[in-house]
mmCIF file of C-alpha atoms and ligand atoms in Angstrom:
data_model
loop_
_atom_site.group_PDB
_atom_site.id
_atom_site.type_symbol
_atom_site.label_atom_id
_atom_site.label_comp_id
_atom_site.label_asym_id
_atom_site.label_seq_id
_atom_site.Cartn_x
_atom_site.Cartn_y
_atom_site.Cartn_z
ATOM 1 C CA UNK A 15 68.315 126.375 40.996
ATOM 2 C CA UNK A 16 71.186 128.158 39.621
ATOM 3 C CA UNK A 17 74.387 126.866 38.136
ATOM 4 C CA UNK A 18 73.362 122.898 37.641
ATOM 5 C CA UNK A 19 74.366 121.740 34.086
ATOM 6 C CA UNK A 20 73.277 118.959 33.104
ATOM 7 C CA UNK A 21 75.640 116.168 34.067
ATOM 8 C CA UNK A 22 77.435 117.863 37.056
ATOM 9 C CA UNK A 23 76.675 116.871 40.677
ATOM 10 C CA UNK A 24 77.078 120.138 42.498
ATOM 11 C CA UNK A 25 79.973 119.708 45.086
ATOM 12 C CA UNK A 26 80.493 121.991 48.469
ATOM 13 C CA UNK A 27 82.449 125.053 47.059
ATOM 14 C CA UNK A 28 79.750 125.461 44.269
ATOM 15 C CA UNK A 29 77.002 125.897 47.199
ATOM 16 C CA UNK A 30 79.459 128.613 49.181
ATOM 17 C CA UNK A 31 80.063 130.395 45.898
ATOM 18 C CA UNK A 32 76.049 130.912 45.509
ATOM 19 C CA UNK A 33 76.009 132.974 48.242
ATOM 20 C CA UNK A 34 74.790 136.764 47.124
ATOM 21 C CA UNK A 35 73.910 134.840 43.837
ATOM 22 C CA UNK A 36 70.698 134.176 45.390
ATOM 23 C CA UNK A 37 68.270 131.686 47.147
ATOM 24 C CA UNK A 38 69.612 128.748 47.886
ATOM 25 C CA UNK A 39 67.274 125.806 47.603
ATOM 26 C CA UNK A 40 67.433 122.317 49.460
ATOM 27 C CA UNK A 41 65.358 119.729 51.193
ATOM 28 C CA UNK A 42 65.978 116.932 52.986
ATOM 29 C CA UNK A 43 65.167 112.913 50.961
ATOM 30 C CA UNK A 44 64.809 109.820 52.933
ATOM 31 C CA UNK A 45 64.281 107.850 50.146
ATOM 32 C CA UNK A 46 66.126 107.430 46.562
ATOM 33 C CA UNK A 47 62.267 108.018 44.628
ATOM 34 C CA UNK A 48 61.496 111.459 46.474
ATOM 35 C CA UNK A 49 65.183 111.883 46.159
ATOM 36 C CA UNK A 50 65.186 112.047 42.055
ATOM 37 C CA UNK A 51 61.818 114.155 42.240
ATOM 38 C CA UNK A 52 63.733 116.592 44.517
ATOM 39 C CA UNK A 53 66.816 116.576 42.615
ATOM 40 C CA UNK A 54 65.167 118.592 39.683
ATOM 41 C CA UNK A 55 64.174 121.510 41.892
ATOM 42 C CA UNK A 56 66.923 121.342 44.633
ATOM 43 C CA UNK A 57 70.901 122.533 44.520
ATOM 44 C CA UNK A 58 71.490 120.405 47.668
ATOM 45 C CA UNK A 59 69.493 117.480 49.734
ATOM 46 C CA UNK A 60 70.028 117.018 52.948
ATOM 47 C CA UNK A 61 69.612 113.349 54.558
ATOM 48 C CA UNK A 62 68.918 114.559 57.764
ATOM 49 C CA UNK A 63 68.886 112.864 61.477
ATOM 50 C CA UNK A 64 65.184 113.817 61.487
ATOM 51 C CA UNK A 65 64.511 110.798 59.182
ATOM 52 C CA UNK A 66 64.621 109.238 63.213
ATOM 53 C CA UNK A 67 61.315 110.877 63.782
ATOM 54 C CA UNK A 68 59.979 111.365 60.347
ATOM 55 C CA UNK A 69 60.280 107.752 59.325
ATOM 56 C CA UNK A 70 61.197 105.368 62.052
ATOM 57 C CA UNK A 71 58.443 106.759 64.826
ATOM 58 C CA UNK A 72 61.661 108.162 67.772
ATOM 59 C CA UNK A 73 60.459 111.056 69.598
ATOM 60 C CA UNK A 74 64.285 113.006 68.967
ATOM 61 C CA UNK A 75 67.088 112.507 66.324
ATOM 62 C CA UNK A 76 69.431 110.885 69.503
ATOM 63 C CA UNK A 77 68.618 107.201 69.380
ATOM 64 C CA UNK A 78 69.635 107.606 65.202
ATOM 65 C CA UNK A 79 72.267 104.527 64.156
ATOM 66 C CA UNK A 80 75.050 105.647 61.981
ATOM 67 C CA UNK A 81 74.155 102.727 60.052
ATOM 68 C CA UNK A 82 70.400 104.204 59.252
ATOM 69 C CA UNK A 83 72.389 107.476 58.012
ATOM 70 C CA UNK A 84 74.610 105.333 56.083
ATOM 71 C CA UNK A 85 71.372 103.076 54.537
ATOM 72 C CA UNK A 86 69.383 105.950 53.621
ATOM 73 C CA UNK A 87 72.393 108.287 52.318
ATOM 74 C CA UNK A 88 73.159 105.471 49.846
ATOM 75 C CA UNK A 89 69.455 105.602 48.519
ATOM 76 C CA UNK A 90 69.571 109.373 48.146
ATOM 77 C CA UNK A 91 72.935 109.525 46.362
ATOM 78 C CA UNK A 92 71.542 106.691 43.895
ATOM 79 C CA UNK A 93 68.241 109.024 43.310
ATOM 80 C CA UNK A 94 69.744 112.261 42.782
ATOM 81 C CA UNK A 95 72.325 113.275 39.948
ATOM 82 C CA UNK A 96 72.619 116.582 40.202
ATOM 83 C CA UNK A 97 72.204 118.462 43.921
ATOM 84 C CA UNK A 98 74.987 118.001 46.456
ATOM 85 C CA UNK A 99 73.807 115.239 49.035
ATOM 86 C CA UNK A 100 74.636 115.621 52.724
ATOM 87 C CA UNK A 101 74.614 113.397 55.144
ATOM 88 C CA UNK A 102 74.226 114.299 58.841
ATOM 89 C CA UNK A 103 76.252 112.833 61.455
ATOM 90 C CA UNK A 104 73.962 111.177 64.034
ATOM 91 C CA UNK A 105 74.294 111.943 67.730
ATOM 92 C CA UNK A 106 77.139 110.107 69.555
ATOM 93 C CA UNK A 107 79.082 109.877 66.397
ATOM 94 C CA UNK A 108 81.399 112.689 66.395
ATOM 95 C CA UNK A 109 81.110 114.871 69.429
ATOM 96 C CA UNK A 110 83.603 112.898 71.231
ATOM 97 C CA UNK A 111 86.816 113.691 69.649
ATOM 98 C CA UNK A 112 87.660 115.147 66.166
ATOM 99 C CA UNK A 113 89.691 111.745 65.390
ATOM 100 C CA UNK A 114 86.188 109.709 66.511
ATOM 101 C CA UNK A 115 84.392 112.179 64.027
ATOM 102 C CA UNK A 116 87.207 111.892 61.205
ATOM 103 C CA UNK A 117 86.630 107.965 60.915
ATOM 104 C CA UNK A 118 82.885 108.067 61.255
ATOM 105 C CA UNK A 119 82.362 110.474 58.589
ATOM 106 C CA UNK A 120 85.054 108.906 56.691
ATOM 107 C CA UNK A 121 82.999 105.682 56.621
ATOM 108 C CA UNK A 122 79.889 107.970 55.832
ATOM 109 C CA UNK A 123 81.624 109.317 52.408
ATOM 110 C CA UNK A 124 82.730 106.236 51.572
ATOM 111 C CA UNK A 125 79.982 103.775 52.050
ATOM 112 C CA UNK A 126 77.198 106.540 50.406
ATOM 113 C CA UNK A 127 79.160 108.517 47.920
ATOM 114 C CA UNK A 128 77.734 111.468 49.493
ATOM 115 C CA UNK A 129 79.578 115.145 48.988
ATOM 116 C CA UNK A 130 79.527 116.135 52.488
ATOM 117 C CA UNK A 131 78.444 115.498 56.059
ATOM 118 C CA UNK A 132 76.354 117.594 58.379
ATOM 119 C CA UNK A 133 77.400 117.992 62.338
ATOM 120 C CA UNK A 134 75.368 120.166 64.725
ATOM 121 C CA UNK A 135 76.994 122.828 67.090
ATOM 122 C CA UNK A 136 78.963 126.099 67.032
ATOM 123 C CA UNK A 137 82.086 127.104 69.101
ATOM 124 C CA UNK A 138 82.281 123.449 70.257
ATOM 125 C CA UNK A 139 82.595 121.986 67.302
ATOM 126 C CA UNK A 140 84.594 124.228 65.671
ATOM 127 C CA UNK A 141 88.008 122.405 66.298
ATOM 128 C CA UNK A 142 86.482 119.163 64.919
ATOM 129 C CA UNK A 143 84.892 121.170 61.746
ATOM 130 C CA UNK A 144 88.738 122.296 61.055
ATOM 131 C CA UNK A 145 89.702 118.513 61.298
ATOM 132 C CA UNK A 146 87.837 117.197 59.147
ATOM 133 C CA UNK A 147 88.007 119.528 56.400
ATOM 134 C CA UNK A 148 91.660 119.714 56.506
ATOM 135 C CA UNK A 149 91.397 115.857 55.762
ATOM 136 C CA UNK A 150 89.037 116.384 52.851
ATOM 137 C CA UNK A 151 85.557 116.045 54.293
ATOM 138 C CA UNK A 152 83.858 118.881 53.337
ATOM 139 C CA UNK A 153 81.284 120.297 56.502
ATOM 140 C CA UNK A 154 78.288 121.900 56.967
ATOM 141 C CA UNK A 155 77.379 123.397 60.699
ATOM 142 C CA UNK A 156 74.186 123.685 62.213
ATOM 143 C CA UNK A 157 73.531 125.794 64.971
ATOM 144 C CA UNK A 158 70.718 128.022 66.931
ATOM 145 C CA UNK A 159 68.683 124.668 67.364
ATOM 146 C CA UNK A 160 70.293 121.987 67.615
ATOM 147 C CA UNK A 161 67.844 118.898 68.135
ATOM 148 C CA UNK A 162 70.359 116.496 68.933
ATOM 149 C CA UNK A 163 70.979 118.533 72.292
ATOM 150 C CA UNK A 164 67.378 118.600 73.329
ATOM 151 C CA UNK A 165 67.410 117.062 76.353
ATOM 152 C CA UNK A 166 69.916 119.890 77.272
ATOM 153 C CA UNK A 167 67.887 122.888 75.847
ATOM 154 C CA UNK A 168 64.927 120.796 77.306
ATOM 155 C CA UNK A 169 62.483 120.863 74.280
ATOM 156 C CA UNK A 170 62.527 121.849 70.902
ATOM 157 C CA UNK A 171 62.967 125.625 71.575
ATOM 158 C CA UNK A 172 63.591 128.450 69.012
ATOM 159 C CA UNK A 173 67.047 130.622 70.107
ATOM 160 C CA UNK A 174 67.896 133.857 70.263
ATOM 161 C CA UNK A 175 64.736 134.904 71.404
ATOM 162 C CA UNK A 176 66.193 137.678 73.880
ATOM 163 C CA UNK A 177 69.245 140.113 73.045
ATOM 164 C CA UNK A 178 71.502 138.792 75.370
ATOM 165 C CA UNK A 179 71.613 135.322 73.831
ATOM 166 C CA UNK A 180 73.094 136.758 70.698
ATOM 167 C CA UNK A 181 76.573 136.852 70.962
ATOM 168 C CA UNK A 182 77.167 133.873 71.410
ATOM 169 C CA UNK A 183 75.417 132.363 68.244
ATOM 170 C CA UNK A 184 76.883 134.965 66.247
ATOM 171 C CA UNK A 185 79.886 133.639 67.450
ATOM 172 C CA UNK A 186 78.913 129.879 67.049
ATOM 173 C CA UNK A 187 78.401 131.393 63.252
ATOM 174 C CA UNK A 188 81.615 132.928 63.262
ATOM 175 C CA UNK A 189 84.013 130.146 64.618
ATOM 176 C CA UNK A 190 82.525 127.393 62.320
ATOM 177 C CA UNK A 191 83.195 129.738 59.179
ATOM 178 C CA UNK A 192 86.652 130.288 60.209
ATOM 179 C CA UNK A 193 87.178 126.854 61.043
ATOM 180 C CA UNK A 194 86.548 125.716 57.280
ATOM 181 C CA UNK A 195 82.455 124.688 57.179
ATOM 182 C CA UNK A 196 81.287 125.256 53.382
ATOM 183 C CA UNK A 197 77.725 126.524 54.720
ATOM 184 C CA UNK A 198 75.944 126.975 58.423
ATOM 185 C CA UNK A 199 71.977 126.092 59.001
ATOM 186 C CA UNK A 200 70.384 128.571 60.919
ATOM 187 C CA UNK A 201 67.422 126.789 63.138
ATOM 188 C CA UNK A 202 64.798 128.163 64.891
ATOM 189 C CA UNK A 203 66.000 132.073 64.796
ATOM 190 C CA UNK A 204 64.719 135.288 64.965
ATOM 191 C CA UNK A 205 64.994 137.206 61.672
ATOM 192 C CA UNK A 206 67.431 139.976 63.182
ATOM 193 C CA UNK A 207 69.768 137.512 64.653
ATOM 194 C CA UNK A 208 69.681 135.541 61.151
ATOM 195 C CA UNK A 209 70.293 139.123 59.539
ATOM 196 C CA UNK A 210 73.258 140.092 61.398
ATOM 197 C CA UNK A 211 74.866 136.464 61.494
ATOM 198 C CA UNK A 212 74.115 136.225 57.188
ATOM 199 C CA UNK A 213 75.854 139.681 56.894
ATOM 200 C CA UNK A 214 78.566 139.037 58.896
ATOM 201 C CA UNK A 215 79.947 135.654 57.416
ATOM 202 C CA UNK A 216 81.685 134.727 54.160
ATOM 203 C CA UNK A 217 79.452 131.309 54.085
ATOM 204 C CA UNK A 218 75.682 130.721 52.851
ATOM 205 C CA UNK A 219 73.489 130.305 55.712
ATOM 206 C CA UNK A 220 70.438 127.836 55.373
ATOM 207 C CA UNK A 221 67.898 128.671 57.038
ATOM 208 C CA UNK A 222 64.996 126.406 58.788
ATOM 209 C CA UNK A 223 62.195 128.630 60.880
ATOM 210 C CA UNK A 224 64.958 131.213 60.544
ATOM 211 C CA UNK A 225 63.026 133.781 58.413
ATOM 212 C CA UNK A 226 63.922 134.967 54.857
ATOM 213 C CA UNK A 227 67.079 136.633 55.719
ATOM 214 C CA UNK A 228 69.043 133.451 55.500
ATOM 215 C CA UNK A 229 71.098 132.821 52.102
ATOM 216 C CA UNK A 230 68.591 130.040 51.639
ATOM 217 C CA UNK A 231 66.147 127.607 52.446
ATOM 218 C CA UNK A 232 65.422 123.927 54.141
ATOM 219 C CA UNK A 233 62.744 122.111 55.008
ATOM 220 C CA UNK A 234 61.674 118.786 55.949
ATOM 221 C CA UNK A 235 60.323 117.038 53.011
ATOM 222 C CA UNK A 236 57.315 115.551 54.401
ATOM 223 C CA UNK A 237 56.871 118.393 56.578
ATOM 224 C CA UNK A 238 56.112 120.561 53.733
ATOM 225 C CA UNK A 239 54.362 117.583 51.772
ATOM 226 C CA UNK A 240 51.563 118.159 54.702
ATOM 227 C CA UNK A 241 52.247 114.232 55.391
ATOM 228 C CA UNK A 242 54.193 114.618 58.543
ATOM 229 C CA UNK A 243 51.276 115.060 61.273
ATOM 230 C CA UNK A 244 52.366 117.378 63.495
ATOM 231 C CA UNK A 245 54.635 120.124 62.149
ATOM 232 C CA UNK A 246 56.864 123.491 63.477
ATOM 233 C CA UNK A 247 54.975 126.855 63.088
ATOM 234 C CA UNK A 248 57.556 128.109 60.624
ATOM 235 C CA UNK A 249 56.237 124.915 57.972
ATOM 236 C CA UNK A 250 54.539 125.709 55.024
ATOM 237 C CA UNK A 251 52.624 123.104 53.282
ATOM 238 C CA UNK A 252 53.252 123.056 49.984
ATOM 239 C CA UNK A 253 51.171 119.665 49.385
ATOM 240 C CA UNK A 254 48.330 117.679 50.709
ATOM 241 C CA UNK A 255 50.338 114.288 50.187
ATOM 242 C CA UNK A 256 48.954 112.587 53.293
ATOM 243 C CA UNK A 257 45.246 113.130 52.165
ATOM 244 C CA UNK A 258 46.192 111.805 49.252
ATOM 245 C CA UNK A 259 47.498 108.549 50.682
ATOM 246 C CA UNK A 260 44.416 108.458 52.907
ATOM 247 C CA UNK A 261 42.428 108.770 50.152
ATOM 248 C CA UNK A 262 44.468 105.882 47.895
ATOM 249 C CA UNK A 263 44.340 103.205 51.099
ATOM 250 C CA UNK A 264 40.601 104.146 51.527
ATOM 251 C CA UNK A 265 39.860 103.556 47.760
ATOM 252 C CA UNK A 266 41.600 100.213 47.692
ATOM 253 C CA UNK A 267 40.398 98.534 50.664
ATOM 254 C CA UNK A 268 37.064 99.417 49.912
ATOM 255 C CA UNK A 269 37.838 97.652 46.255
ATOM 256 C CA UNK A 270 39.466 94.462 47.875
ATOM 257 C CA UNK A 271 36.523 93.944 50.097
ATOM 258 C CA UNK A 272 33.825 94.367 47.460
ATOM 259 C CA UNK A 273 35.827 92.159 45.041
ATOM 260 C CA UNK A 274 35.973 95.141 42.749
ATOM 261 C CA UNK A 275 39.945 94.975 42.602
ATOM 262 C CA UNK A 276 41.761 93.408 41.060
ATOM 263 C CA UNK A 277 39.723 92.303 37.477
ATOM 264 C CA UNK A 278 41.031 90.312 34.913
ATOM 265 C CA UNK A 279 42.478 93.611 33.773
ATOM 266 C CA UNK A 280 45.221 93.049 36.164
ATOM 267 C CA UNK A 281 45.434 89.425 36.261
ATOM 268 C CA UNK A 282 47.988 87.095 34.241
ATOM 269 C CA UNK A 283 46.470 84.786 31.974
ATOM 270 C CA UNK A 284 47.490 81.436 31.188
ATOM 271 C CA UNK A 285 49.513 81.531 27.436
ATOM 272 C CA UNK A 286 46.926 81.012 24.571
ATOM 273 C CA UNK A 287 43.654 81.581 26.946
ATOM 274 C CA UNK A 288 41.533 84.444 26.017
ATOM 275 C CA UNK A 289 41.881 86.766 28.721
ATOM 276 C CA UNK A 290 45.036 89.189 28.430
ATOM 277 C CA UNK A 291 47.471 90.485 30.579
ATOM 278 C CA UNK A 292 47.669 94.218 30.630
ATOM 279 C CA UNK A 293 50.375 94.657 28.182
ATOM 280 C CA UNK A 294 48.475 92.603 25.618
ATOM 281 C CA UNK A 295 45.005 94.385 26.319
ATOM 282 C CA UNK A 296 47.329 97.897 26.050
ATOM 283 C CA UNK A 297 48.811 96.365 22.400
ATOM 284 C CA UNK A 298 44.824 95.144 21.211
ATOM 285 C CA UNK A 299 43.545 99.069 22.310
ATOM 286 C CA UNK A 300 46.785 100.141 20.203
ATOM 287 C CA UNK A 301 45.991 98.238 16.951
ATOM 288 C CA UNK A 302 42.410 98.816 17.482
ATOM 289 C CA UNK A 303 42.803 102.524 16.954
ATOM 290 C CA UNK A 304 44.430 102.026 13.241
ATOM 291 C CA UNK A 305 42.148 102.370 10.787
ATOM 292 C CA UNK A 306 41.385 99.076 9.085
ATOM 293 C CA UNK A 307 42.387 97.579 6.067
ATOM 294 C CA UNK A 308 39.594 98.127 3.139
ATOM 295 C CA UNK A 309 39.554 95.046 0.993
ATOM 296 C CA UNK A 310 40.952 97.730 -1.644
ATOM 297 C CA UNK A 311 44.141 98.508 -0.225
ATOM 298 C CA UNK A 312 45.335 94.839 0.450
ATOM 299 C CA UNK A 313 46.373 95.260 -3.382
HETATM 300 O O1 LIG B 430 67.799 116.463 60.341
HETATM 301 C C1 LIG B 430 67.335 117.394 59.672
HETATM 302 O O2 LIG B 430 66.347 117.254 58.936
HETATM 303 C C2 LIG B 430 67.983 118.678 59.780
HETATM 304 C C3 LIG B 430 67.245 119.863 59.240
HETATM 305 C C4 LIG B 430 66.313 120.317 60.291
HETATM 306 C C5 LIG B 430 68.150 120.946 58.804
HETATM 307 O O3 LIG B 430 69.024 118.789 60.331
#
């Protein structure tokens, strides 16, 4: 986390100026709580597609609504006050035309408050990546793996796995930098390919199972969390989180069933009756603490 002051959301030219400044840091939020907690760590969140598979149970990003995008991009702008959010574009809402994309991610800005939008693919999209920015949205590519085209690629494949297939994602690189995008994710790569394609752009590359050699680094939130149950080999996880909500749900419906939850402790009382409500029994503990008067000191 680099040049956050206090008060300023980061905006799309401040994350292309970190490049050569250093790691770039960013995960993606779902959610406006995880969002805040993120927020202090992160200089950009992403509110990715995967939130289709992460959260809502779909086997790929495609079936994603823009109106999910839209629901949960509103959440993570209202949790985080510093980072740059991002929103991606869903599948089926841009590809068709650059005009089609310019409206859709116009509605995306305006109904989240978001700082930019996210749209997959290289050369293709290049043309649409110029549109858009020329009209004020700032963009951020994505290609190698693009999930959104995986019943093309026919499975969640890394790229650029053999020489001959990289030229033409150095060029997908190239073409979206010249077109205007403020940054390019690099997904599922080999390290050399993500070495040459960092060097040879003027743009911070993200990198996700891309190696080290990216400008910086993404990951899926609850991948790394160690909540999500099945995750890619490049994952690392940072956190046990889904234990941890195992072990919560365990300890409370084995309380419910013996009766051992909840007490009076966490039960309202009528006004007057003896029993307290948790603030009250928190205010007795307080006053209990003071030392007490000595007959002395009343003067
Ligand atoms: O949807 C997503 O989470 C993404 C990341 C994999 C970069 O696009």
């Amino acid at each position: 986390m680099s040049v956050h002051s206090a008060n300023k959301r980061l905006m799309a030219p401040d994350i292309t100026a970190m490049k050569g400044q250093g790691p770039i840091v960013a995960l993606t939020a779902y959610h406006a709580h995880t969002a805040a907690i993120a927020d202090r760590y992160c200089d950009f969140l992403l509110v990715g597609d995967s939130l289709g598979m992460v959260m809502h149970g779909y086997e790929t990003t495609v079936p994603v609504p823009l109106e999910l995008m839209i629901m949960h991009g509103r959440a993570v702008v209202r949790g985080a006050k510093r980072s740059l959010v991002v929103v991606d574009m869903p599948f089926g809402s841009y590809e068709e035309s650059p005009s089609v994309a310019f409206r859709n991610a116009a509605r995306v800005m305006k109904e989240t408050d978001c700082g930019a939008v996210k749209i997959e693919g290289g050369r293709r999209m290049a043309e649409t990546v110029r549109y858009l920015v020329e009209r004020g949205i700032p963009v951020m590519s994505h290609i190698g793996l693009t999930p959104q085209s995986v019943n093309v690629i026919g499975g969640f494949k890394a790229q650029g796995r053999s020489k001959e297939q990289w030229a033409a994602i150095e060029e997908d690189a190239r073409l979206v930098a010249e077109a205007g995008a403020f940054a390019v994710v690099l997904e599922a790569l080999t390290e050399p390919l993500a070495q040459r394609i960092t060097a040879a752009i003027d743009i911070p590359t993200i990198g996700i199972g891309a190696s080290r050699s990216c400008d910086g680094q993404i990951l899926v939130l609850e991948d790394m969390l160690g909540l999500s149950p099945r995750v890619p080999r490049y994952v690392k996880k940072f956190g046990k989180v889904g234990e941890a909500i195992e072990g919560a749900v365990r300890a409370y419906a084995q309380d419910v069933r013996a009766r051992a939850f909840p007490t009076p402790e966490h039960t309202y009382a009528m006004k007057g009756a003896q029993t307290r409500t948790p603030e009250r029994v928190g205010a007795a503990q307080h006053k209990a603490t003071k030392k007490p008067k000595t007959p002395s000191s009343k003067g």
